[in-house]
mmCIF file of C-alpha atoms in Angstrom:
data_model
loop_
_atom_site.group_PDB
_atom_site.id
_atom_site.type_symbol
_atom_site.label_atom_id
_atom_site.label_comp_id
_atom_site.label_asym_id
_atom_site.label_seq_id
_atom_site.Cartn_x
_atom_site.Cartn_y
_atom_site.Cartn_z
ATOM 1 C CA UNK A 1 0.000 0.000 0.000
ATOM 2 C CA UNK A 2 1.336 3.453 -0.851
ATOM 3 C CA UNK A 3 1.070 6.078 1.900
ATOM 4 C CA UNK A 4 0.188 9.710 1.302
ATOM 5 C CA UNK A 5 3.864 10.681 0.844
ATOM 6 C CA UNK A 6 4.395 7.882 -1.690
ATOM 7 C CA UNK A 7 1.255 8.915 -3.544
ATOM 8 C CA UNK A 8 2.452 12.522 -3.602
ATOM 9 C CA UNK A 9 5.866 11.523 -4.949
ATOM 10 C CA UNK A 10 4.227 9.325 -7.580
ATOM 11 C CA UNK A 11 1.916 12.161 -8.631
ATOM 12 C CA UNK A 12 4.811 14.641 -8.777
ATOM 13 C CA UNK A 13 6.846 12.157 -10.833
ATOM 14 C CA UNK A 14 4.020 11.646 -13.301
ATOM 15 C CA UNK A 15 3.457 15.422 -13.558
ATOM 16 C CA UNK A 16 7.163 15.975 -14.290
ATOM 17 C CA UNK A 17 7.248 13.189 -16.842
ATOM 18 C CA UNK A 18 4.093 14.437 -18.579
ATOM 19 C CA UNK A 19 5.113 18.090 -18.561
ATOM 20 C CA UNK A 20 8.646 17.347 -19.797
ATOM 21 C CA UNK A 21 7.282 15.238 -22.633
ATOM 22 C CA UNK A 22 4.858 18.015 -23.566
ATOM 23 C CA UNK A 23 7.514 20.746 -23.311
ATOM 24 C CA UNK A 24 5.680 22.635 -20.539
ATOM 25 C CA UNK A 25 7.650 23.648 -17.437
ATOM 26 C CA UNK A 26 6.405 21.556 -14.506
ATOM 27 C CA UNK A 27 5.780 24.681 -12.436
ATOM 28 C CA UNK A 28 3.074 25.660 -14.893
ATOM 29 C CA UNK A 29 1.395 22.240 -14.662
ATOM 30 C CA UNK A 30 -0.951 22.825 -11.722
ATOM 31 C CA UNK A 31 1.037 25.356 -9.703
ATOM 32 C CA UNK A 32 -0.543 28.350 -8.025
ATOM 33 C CA UNK A 33 0.352 31.699 -9.734
ATOM 34 C CA UNK A 34 1.868 33.138 -6.508
ATOM 35 C CA UNK A 35 4.313 30.233 -6.400
ATOM 36 C CA UNK A 36 5.531 31.170 -9.907
ATOM 37 C CA UNK A 37 6.047 34.779 -8.762
ATOM 38 C CA UNK A 38 8.541 33.595 -6.102
ATOM 39 C CA UNK A 39 10.516 31.533 -8.624
ATOM 40 C CA UNK A 40 13.408 33.248 -10.370
ATOM 41 C CA UNK A 41 13.721 30.444 -12.936
ATOM 42 C CA UNK A 42 11.813 27.250 -13.682
ATOM 43 C CA UNK A 43 13.325 24.752 -16.117
ATOM 44 C CA UNK A 44 12.659 21.312 -17.569
ATOM 45 C CA UNK A 45 15.062 19.320 -19.640
ATOM 46 C CA UNK A 46 16.894 16.132 -20.415
ATOM 47 C CA UNK A 47 20.357 15.000 -19.402
ATOM 48 C CA UNK A 48 22.906 12.283 -20.117
ATOM 49 C CA UNK A 49 24.491 10.850 -16.959
ATOM 50 C CA UNK A 50 27.755 8.876 -16.744
ATOM 51 C CA UNK A 51 28.844 7.016 -13.562
ATOM 52 C CA UNK A 52 32.366 5.797 -12.886
ATOM 53 C CA UNK A 53 32.682 3.202 -11.561
ATOM 54 C CA UNK A 54 29.328 1.861 -12.648
ATOM 55 C CA UNK A 55 26.506 1.568 -10.119
ATOM 56 C CA UNK A 56 25.860 -2.009 -8.962
ATOM 57 C CA UNK A 57 23.431 -3.609 -6.534
ATOM 58 C CA UNK A 58 25.499 -3.041 -3.415
ATOM 59 C CA UNK A 59 26.051 0.376 -1.929
ATOM 60 C CA UNK A 60 29.296 1.774 -3.212
ATOM 61 C CA UNK A 61 31.311 4.229 -1.166
ATOM 62 C CA UNK A 62 30.959 6.672 -4.037
ATOM 63 C CA UNK A 63 30.881 6.991 -7.794
ATOM 64 C CA UNK A 64 31.952 9.937 -9.887
ATOM 65 C CA UNK A 65 29.108 11.509 -11.850
ATOM 66 C CA UNK A 66 29.383 13.525 -15.049
ATOM 67 C CA UNK A 67 26.256 15.068 -16.586
ATOM 68 C CA UNK A 68 25.511 17.058 -19.736
ATOM 69 C CA UNK A 69 22.083 18.405 -20.576
ATOM 70 C CA UNK A 70 19.804 21.145 -21.834
ATOM 71 C CA UNK A 71 17.095 23.055 -19.982
ATOM 72 C CA UNK A 72 14.111 24.912 -21.405
ATOM 73 C CA UNK A 73 13.437 27.657 -18.872
ATOM 74 C CA UNK A 74 10.830 30.248 -17.968
ATOM 75 C CA UNK A 75 11.572 33.193 -15.674
ATOM 76 C CA UNK A 76 9.110 34.898 -13.293
ATOM 77 C CA UNK A 77 7.906 37.239 -16.056
ATOM 78 C CA UNK A 78 7.127 34.314 -18.372
ATOM 79 C CA UNK A 79 10.118 34.878 -20.701
ATOM 80 C CA UNK A 80 11.443 31.610 -22.137
ATOM 81 C CA UNK A 81 15.086 30.702 -22.741
ATOM 82 C CA UNK A 82 17.417 27.743 -23.148
ATOM 83 C CA UNK A 83 20.421 26.777 -21.040
ATOM 84 C CA UNK A 84 23.010 24.042 -21.501
ATOM 85 C CA UNK A 85 24.736 22.638 -18.459
ATOM 86 C CA UNK A 86 27.524 20.396 -17.257
ATOM 87 C CA UNK A 87 27.667 18.786 -13.818
ATOM 88 C CA UNK A 88 30.568 17.048 -12.059
ATOM 89 C CA UNK A 89 30.363 15.381 -8.674
ATOM 90 C CA UNK A 90 29.989 12.231 -6.609
ATOM 91 C CA UNK A 91 27.068 10.109 -5.519
ATOM 92 C CA UNK A 92 26.671 7.248 -3.071
ATOM 93 C CA UNK A 93 24.443 4.216 -3.199
ATOM 94 C CA UNK A 94 23.683 1.602 -5.817
ATOM 95 C CA UNK A 95 21.760 1.350 -9.053
ATOM 96 C CA UNK A 96 18.443 0.942 -7.231
ATOM 97 C CA UNK A 97 18.711 3.999 -4.967
ATOM 98 C CA UNK A 98 21.136 6.892 -4.656
ATOM 99 C CA UNK A 99 21.727 7.911 -1.050
ATOM 100 C CA UNK A 100 23.523 11.245 -1.421
ATOM 101 C CA UNK A 101 24.988 13.652 -3.961
ATOM 102 C CA UNK A 102 27.713 16.298 -3.894
ATOM 103 C CA UNK A 103 28.066 18.089 -7.202
ATOM 104 C CA UNK A 104 28.584 21.378 -8.998
ATOM 105 C CA UNK A 105 26.491 22.346 -12.019
ATOM 106 C CA UNK A 106 27.401 25.140 -14.441
ATOM 107 C CA UNK A 107 24.521 26.521 -16.541
ATOM 108 C CA UNK A 108 25.293 28.526 -19.666
ATOM 109 C CA UNK A 109 22.187 30.483 -20.591
ATOM 110 C CA UNK A 110 21.242 31.598 -24.081
ATOM 111 C CA UNK A 111 21.761 35.266 -23.083
ATOM 112 C CA UNK A 112 25.438 34.559 -22.307
ATOM 113 C CA UNK A 113 25.162 34.583 -18.499
ATOM 114 C CA UNK A 114 26.202 31.668 -16.304
ATOM 115 C CA UNK A 115 24.889 30.215 -13.061
ATOM 116 C CA UNK A 116 26.900 27.873 -10.821
ATOM 117 C CA UNK A 117 24.966 25.627 -8.427
ATOM 118 C CA UNK A 118 26.434 23.494 -5.624
ATOM 119 C CA UNK A 119 24.249 20.532 -4.628
ATOM 120 C CA UNK A 120 24.833 18.997 -1.193
ATOM 121 C CA UNK A 121 21.813 16.726 -0.768
ATOM 122 C CA UNK A 122 20.296 14.088 -2.954
ATOM 123 C CA UNK A 123 18.173 11.196 -1.721
ATOM 124 C CA UNK A 124 16.128 9.206 -4.208
ATOM 125 C CA UNK A 125 13.046 7.006 -4.388
ATOM 126 C CA UNK A 126 12.154 4.266 -6.829
ATOM 127 C CA UNK A 127 8.531 3.949 -7.987
ATOM 128 C CA UNK A 128 7.401 1.636 -10.798
ATOM 129 C CA UNK A 129 10.952 1.265 -12.160
ATOM 130 C CA UNK A 130 11.569 5.027 -12.295
ATOM 131 C CA UNK A 131 14.369 6.310 -10.059
ATOM 132 C CA UNK A 132 13.641 9.869 -8.903
ATOM 133 C CA UNK A 133 16.398 11.882 -7.194
ATOM 134 C CA UNK A 134 15.769 15.127 -5.310
ATOM 135 C CA UNK A 135 18.692 17.567 -5.111
ATOM 136 C CA UNK A 136 18.855 20.752 -3.029
ATOM 137 C CA UNK A 137 21.577 23.301 -3.401
ATOM 138 C CA UNK A 138 22.599 26.920 -3.601
ATOM 139 C CA UNK A 139 23.618 29.191 -6.454
ATOM 140 C CA UNK A 140 27.233 29.980 -5.510
ATOM 141 C CA UNK A 141 28.269 32.162 -8.466
ATOM 142 C CA UNK A 142 26.890 34.073 -11.422
ATOM 143 C CA UNK A 143 23.296 35.005 -12.075
ATOM 144 C CA UNK A 144 20.959 34.456 -9.064
ATOM 145 C CA UNK A 145 23.922 34.060 -6.636
ATOM 146 C CA UNK A 146 22.638 33.193 -3.157
ATOM 147 C CA UNK A 147 19.368 31.691 -4.433
ATOM 148 C CA UNK A 148 18.123 28.216 -3.544
ATOM 149 C CA UNK A 149 18.129 25.533 -6.242
ATOM 150 C CA UNK A 150 15.876 22.469 -6.220
ATOM 151 C CA UNK A 151 16.326 19.809 -8.883
ATOM 152 C CA UNK A 152 14.367 16.638 -9.569
ATOM 153 C CA UNK A 153 15.880 13.995 -11.842
ATOM 154 C CA UNK A 154 13.970 10.998 -13.152
ATOM 155 C CA UNK A 155 16.270 8.427 -14.665
ATOM 156 C CA UNK A 156 14.831 6.262 -17.365
ATOM 157 C CA UNK A 157 15.782 2.589 -17.723
ATOM 158 C CA UNK A 158 18.523 2.643 -20.376
ATOM 159 C CA UNK A 159 20.056 -0.795 -19.919
ATOM 160 C CA UNK A 160 18.981 -4.330 -19.152
ATOM 161 C CA UNK A 161 18.027 -5.006 -15.517
ATOM 162 C CA UNK A 162 20.875 -7.552 -15.344
ATOM 163 C CA UNK A 163 23.443 -4.760 -15.923
ATOM 164 C CA UNK A 164 22.763 -3.605 -12.382
ATOM 165 C CA UNK A 165 23.607 -7.003 -10.859
ATOM 166 C CA UNK A 166 26.505 -8.246 -12.983
ATOM 167 C CA UNK A 167 29.539 -6.842 -14.701
ATOM 168 C CA UNK A 168 30.651 -3.265 -14.269
ATOM 169 C CA UNK A 169 27.181 -1.982 -13.268
ATOM 170 C CA UNK A 170 25.222 0.855 -14.836
ATOM 171 C CA UNK A 171 27.605 3.395 -16.347
ATOM 172 C CA UNK A 172 25.232 5.506 -18.419
ATOM 173 C CA UNK A 173 21.615 6.598 -18.243
ATOM 174 C CA UNK A 174 19.412 9.460 -19.349
ATOM 175 C CA UNK A 175 17.072 11.491 -17.216
ATOM 176 C CA UNK A 176 14.270 14.017 -17.357
ATOM 177 C CA UNK A 177 14.925 17.011 -15.127
ATOM 178 C CA UNK A 178 13.138 19.867 -13.425
ATOM 179 C CA UNK A 179 15.136 22.747 -11.923
ATOM 180 C CA UNK A 180 13.655 25.536 -9.861
ATOM 181 C CA UNK A 181 15.755 28.499 -8.681
ATOM 182 C CA UNK A 182 14.199 30.621 -5.942
ATOM 183 C CA UNK A 183 15.473 33.933 -4.572
#
């Protein structure tokens, strides 16, 4: 039986998946207008994630993570833009659940500005084969410095289930993302 928190996470995951597939920022999919006013930037996108060493069944001390992706963003005034990003860091856990994340993400926006985010938290949940990670961090440099960053990543199954249990583990996956930067 799924409790109210599990149901909420499932609903949020489905909203993110649906809105990302439709190209609509998740904040606009059922969010109250006042919530949008307090958001400096709301983005959805897709990313390619590489782990080294690969993630296996057992909890590893840590794995290096390298990520490249693109966001489609909307600011508080409704203006849309695109940003590419690169993330480097470490994560703990196995291929079924990630237990923590320490990483730095550099966004390069279409207007030429950059934003650097440091993530220091990152638990995940697994529902119906979808692994959803929740990252919290702070903008440490560039545009929106000092703001809070919240990122949700839903990794999609990209390999056979046996890759998790045997061999070098999962080394590559793709994910749908939602980033919200708040002042």
